[in-house]
PDB file of C-alpha atoms in Angstrom:
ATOM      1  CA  UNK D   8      -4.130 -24.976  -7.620  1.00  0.00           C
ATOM      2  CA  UNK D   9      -1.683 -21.959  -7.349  1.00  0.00           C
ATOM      3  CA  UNK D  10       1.145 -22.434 -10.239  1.00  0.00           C
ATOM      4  CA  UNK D  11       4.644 -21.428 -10.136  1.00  0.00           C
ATOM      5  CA  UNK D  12       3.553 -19.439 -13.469  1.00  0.00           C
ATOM      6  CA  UNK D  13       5.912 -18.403 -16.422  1.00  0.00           C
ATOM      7  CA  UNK D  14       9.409 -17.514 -15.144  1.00  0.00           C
ATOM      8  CA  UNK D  15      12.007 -18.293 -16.576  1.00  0.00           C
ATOM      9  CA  UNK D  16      13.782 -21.710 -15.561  1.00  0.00           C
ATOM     10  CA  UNK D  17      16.220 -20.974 -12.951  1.00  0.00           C
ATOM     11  CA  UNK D  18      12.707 -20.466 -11.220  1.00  0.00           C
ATOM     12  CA  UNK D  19      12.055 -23.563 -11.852  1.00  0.00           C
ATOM     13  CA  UNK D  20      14.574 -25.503 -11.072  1.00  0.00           C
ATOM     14  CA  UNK D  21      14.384 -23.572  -7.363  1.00  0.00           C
ATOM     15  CA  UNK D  22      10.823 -24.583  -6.695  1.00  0.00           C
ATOM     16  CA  UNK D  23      11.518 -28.673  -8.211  1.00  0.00           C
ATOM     17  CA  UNK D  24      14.135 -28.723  -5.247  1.00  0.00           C
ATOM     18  CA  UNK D  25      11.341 -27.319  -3.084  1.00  0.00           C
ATOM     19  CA  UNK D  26      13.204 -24.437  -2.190  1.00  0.00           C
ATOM     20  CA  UNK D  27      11.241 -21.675  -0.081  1.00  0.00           C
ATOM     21  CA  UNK D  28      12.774 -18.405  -1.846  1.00  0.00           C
ATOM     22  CA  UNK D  29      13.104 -15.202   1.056  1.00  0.00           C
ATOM     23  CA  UNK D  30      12.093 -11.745   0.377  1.00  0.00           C
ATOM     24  CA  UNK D  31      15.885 -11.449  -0.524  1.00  0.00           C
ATOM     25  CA  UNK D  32      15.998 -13.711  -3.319  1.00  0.00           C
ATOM     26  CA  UNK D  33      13.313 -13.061  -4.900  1.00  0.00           C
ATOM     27  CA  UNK D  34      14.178  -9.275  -5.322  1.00  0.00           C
ATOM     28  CA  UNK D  35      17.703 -10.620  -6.519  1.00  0.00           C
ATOM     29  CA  UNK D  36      15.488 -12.640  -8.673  1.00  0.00           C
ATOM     30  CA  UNK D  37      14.481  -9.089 -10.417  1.00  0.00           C
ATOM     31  CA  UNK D  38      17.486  -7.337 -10.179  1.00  0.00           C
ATOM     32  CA  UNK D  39      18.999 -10.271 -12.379  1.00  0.00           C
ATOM     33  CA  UNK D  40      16.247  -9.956 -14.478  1.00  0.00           C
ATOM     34  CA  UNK D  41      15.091 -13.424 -13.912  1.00  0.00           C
ATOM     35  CA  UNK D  42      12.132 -12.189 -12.947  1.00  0.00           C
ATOM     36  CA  UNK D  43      10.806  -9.392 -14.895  1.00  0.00           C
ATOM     37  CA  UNK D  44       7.515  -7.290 -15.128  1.00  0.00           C
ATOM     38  CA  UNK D  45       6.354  -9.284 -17.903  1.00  0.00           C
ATOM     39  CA  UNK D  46       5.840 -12.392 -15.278  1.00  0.00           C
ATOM     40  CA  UNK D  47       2.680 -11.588 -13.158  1.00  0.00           C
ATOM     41  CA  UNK D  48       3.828 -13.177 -10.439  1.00  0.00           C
ATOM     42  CA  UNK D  49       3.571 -12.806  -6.200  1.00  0.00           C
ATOM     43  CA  UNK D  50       5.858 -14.791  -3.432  1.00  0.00           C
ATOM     44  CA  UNK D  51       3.760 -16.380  -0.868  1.00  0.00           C
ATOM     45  CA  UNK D  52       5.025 -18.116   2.144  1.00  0.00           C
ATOM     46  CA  UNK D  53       8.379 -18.755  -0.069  1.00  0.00           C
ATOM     47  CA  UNK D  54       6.523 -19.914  -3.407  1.00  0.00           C
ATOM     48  CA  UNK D  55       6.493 -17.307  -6.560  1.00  0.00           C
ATOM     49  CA  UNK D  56       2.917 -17.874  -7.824  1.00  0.00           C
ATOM     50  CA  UNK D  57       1.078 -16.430 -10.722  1.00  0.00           C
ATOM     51  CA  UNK D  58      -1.167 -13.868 -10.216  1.00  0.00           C
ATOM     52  CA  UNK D  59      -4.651 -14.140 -12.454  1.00  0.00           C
ATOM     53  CA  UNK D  60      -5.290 -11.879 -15.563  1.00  0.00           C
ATOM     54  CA  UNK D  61      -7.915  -9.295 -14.067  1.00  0.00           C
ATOM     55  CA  UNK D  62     -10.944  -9.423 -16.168  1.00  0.00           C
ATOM     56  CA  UNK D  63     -13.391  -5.716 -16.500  1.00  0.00           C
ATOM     57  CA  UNK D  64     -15.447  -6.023 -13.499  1.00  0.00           C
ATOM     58  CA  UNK D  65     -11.960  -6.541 -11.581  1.00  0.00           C
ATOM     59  CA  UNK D  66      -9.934  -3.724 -13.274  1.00  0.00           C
ATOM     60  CA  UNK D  67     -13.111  -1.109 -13.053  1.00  0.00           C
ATOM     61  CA  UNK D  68     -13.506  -1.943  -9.430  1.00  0.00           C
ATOM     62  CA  UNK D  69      -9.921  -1.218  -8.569  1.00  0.00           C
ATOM     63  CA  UNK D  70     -10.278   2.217 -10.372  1.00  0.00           C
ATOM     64  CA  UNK D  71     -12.945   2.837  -8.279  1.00  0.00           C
ATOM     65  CA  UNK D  72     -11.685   2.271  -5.474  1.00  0.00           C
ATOM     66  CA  UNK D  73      -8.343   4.085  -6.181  1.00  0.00           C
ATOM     67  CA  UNK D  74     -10.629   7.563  -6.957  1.00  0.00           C
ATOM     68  CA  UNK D  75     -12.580   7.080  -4.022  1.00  0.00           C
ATOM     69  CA  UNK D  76      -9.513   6.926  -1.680  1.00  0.00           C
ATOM     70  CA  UNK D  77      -7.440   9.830  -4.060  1.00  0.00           C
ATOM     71  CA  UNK D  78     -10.137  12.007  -2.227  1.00  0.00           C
ATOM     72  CA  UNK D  79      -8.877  11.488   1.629  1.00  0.00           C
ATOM     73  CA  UNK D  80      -7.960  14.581   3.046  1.00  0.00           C
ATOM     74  CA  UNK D  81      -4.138  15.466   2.192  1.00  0.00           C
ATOM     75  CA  UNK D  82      -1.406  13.537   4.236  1.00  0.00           C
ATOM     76  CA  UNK D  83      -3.746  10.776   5.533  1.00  0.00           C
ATOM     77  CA  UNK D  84      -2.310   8.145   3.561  1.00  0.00           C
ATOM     78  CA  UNK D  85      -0.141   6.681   0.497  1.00  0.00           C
ATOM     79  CA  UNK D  86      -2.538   4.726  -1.619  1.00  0.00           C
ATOM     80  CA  UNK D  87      -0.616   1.827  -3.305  1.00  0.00           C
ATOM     81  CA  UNK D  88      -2.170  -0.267  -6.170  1.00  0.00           C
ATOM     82  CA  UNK D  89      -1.262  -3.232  -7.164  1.00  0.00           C
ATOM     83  CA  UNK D  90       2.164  -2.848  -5.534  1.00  0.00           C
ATOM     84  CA  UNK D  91       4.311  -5.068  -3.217  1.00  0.00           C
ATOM     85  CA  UNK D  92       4.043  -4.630   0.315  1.00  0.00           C
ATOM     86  CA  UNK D  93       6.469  -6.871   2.705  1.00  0.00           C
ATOM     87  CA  UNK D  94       5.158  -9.563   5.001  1.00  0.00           C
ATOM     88  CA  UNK D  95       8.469 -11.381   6.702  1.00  0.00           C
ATOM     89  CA  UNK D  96       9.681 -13.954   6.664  1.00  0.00           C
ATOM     90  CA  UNK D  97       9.253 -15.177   2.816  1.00  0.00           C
ATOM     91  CA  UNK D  98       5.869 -13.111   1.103  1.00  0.00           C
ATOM     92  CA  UNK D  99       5.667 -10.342  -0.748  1.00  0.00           C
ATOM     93  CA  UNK D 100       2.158 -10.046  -2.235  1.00  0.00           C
ATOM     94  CA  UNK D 101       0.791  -7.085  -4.094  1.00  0.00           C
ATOM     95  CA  UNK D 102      -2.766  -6.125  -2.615  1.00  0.00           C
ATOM     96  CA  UNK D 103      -4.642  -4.686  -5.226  1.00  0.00           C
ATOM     97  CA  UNK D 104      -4.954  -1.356  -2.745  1.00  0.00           C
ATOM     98  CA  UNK D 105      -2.756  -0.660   0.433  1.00  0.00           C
ATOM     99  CA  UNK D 106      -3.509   2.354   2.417  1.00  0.00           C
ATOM    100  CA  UNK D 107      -0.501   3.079   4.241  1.00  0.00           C
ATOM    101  CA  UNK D 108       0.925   5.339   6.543  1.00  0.00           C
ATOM    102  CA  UNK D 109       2.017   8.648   4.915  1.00  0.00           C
ATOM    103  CA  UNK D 110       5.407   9.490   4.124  1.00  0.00           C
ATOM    104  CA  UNK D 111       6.728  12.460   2.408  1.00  0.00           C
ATOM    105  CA  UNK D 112       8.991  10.275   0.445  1.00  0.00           C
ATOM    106  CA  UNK D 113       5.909   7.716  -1.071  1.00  0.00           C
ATOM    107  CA  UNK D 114       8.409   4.740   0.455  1.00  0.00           C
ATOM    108  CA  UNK D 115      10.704   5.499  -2.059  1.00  0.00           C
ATOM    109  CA  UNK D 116      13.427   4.419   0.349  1.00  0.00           C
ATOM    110  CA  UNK D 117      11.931   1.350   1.742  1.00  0.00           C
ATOM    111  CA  UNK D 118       9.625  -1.030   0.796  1.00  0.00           C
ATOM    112  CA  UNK D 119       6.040  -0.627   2.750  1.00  0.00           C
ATOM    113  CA  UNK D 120       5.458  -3.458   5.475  1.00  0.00           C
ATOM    114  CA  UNK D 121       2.551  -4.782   7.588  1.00  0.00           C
ATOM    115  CA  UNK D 122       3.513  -2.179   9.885  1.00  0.00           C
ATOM    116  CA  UNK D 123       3.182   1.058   7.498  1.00  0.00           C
ATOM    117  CA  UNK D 124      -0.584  -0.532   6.534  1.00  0.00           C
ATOM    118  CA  UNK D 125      -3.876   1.289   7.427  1.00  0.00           C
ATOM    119  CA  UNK D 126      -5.893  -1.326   5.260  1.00  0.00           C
ATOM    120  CA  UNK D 127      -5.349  -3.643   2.692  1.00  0.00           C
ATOM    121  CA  UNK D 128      -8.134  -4.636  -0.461  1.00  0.00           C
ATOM    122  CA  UNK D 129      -8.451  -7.123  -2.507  1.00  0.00           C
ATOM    123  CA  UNK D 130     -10.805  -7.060  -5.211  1.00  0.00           C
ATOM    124  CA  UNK D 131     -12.353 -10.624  -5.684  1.00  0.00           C
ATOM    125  CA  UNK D 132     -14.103 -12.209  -8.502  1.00  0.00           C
ATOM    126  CA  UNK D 133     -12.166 -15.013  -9.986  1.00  0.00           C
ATOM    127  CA  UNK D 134      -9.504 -15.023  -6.806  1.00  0.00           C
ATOM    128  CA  UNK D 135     -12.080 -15.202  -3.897  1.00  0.00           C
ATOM    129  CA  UNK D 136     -11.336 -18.622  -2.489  1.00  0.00           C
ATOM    130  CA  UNK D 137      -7.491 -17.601  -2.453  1.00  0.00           C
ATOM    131  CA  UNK D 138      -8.170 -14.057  -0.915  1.00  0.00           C
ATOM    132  CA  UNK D 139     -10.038 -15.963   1.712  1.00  0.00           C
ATOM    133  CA  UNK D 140      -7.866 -18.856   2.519  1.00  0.00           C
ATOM    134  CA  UNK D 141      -4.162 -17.602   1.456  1.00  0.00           C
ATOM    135  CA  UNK D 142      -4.285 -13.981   1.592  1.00  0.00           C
ATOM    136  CA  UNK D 143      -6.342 -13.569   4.877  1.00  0.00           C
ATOM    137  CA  UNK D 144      -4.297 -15.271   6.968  1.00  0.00           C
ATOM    138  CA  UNK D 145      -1.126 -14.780   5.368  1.00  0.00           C
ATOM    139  CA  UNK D 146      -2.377 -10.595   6.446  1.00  0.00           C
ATOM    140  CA  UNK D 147      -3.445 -11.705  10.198  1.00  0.00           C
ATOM    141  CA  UNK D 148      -0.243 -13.780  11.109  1.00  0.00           C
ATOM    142  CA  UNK D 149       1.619 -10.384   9.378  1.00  0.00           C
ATOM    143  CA  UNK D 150       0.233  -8.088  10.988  1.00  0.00           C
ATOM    144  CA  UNK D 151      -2.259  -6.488   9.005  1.00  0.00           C
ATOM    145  CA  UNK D 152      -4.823  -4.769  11.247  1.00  0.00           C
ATOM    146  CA  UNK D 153      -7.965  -4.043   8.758  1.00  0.00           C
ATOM    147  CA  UNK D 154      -8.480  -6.536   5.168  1.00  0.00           C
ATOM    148  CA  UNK D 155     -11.421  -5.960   3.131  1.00  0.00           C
ATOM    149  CA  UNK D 156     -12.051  -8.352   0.470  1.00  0.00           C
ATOM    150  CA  UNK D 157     -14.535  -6.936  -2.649  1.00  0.00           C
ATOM    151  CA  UNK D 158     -16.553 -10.175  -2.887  1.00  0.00           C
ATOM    152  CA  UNK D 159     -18.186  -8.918  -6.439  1.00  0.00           C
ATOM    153  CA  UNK D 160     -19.786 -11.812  -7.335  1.00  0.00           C
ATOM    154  CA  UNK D 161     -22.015 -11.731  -4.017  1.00  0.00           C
ATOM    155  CA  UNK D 162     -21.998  -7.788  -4.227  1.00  0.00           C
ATOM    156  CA  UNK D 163     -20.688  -7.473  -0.381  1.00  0.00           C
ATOM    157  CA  UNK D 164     -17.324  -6.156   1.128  1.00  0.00           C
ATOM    158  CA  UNK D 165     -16.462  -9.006   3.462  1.00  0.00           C
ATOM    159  CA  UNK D 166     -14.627  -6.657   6.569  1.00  0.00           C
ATOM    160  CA  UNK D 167     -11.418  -8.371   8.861  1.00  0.00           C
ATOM    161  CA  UNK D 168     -10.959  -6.594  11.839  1.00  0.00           C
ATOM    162  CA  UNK D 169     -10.114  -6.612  15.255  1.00  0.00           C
ATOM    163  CA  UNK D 170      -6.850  -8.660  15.190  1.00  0.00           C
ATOM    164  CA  UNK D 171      -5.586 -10.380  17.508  1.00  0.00           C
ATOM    165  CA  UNK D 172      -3.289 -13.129  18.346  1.00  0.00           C
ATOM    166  CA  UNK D 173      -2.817 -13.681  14.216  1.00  0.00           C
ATOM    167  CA  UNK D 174      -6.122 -13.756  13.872  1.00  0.00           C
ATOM    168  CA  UNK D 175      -9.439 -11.406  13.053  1.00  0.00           C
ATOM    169  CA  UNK D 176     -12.141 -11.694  15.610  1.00  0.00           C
ATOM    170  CA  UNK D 177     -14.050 -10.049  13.927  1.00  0.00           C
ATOM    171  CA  UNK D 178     -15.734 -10.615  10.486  1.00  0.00           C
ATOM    172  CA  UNK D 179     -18.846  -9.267   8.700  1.00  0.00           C
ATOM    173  CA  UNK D 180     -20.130  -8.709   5.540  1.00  0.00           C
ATOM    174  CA  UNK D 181     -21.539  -5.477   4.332  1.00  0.00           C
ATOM    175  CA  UNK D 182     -24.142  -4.506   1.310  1.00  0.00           C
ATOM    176  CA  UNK D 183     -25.639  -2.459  -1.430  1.00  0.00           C
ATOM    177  CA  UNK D 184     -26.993   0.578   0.266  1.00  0.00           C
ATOM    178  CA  UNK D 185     -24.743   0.364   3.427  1.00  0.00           C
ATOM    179  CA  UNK D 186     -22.015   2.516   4.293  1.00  0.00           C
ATOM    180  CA  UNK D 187     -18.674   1.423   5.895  1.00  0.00           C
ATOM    181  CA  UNK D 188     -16.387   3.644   8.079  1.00  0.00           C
ATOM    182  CA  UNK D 189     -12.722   3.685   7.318  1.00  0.00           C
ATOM    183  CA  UNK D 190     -10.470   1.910   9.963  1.00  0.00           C
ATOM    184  CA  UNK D 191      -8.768   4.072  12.235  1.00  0.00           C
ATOM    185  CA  UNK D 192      -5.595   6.192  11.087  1.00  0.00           C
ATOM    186  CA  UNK D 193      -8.264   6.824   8.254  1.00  0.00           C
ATOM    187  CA  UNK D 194     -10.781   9.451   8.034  1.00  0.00           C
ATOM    188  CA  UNK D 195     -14.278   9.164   6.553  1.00  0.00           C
ATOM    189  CA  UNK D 196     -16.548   6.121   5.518  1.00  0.00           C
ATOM    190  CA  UNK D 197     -17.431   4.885   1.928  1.00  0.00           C
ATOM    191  CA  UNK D 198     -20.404   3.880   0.157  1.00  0.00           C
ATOM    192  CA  UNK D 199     -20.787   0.241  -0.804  1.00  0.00           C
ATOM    193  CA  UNK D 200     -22.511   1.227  -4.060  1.00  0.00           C
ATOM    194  CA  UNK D 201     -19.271   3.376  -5.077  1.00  0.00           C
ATOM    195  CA  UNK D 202     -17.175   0.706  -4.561  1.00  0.00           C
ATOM    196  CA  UNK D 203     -19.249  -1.860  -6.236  1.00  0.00           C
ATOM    197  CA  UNK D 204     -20.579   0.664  -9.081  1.00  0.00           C
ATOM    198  CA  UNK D 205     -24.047   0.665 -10.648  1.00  0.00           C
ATOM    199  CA  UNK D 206     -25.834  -2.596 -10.137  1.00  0.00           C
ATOM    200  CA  UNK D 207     -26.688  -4.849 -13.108  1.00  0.00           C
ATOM    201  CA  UNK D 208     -29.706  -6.527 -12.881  1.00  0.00           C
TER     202      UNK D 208
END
């Protein structure tokens, strides 16, 4: 069950009154320094919950992923990690990567949103049944054209696509030894086996 986490107590108090905080509040909520980057925390749908202490496995695989992406031609996209991207009216979760539309300023000016998103990754291990049931369609109602979740304890990229109506039509999973093309705004396709890195057996 997803926990309110360890904020401090004017937290709280909001979520004992059942209070759904906005994207507004809960950047006051910083700005205060009620919240601070000590509290590993995300809002979804209105509730600040605690995000999960990435093990290895989880931390490698975002590094991966991060260098494979650093190598997209110049000016095809802003790669975010771990970094909050808006999704009105009350979320602001922080994908572990978010290709994004580029912009010469890196969105130092505005916060990215749906909209400015080429694809979003998470990177699954612990986290899977929430990427599935929370994140995905908390990305589909928002907007999010392209998800991939990094299942790595199956060893498969599961692939959203083709969304419409708030919903992906389209879902598939994809393996060692397979390549996947890049959505389009993006250029190229990537190897399953770079993402994943060297199987253990």
């Amino acid at each position: 069950m997803w926990a309110i986490g360890r904020v401090k107590r004017q937290v709280i108090n909001m979520a004992i009154q059942s209070k759904l905080i906005s994207i507004e509040e809960y950047f006051e909520m910083a700005e205060k320094g009620i919240l601070t980057e000590d509290d590993r925390v995300e809002l979804i749908r209105g509730v600040i919950v605690e995000k999960m202490t990435p093990n290895s496995p989880h931390i490698a695989c975002v590094a991966r992923l991060n260098y494979l992406f650093s190598k997209l031609p110049d000016e095809t996209a802003t790669i975010f990690v771990q970094s909050p991207i808006l999704v009105p009216p009350n979320s602001v979760p922080e994908p572990d990567i978010a290709l994004l539309k580029w912009r010469d300023d890196f969105y130092a000016s505005k916060f990215p949103e749906a909209e400015d998103v080429l694809l979003l990754i998470e990177v699954s291990d612990s986290t899977l049944a929430d990427d599935r049931k929370v994140k995905m369609p908390l990305y589909a109602e928002g907007g999010v054209a392209d998800y991939w979740i990094v299942n790595i304890p199956e060893g498969v990229i599961e692939v959203y696509s083709d969304l419409s109506d708030g919903s992906y039509r389209n879902v598939r999973r994809v393996g060692r030894g397979e390549t996947l093309g890049l959505p389009e705004g993006l250029v190229g396709a990537v190897a399953i086996d770079d993402i994943l890195g060297k199987s253990v057996l």
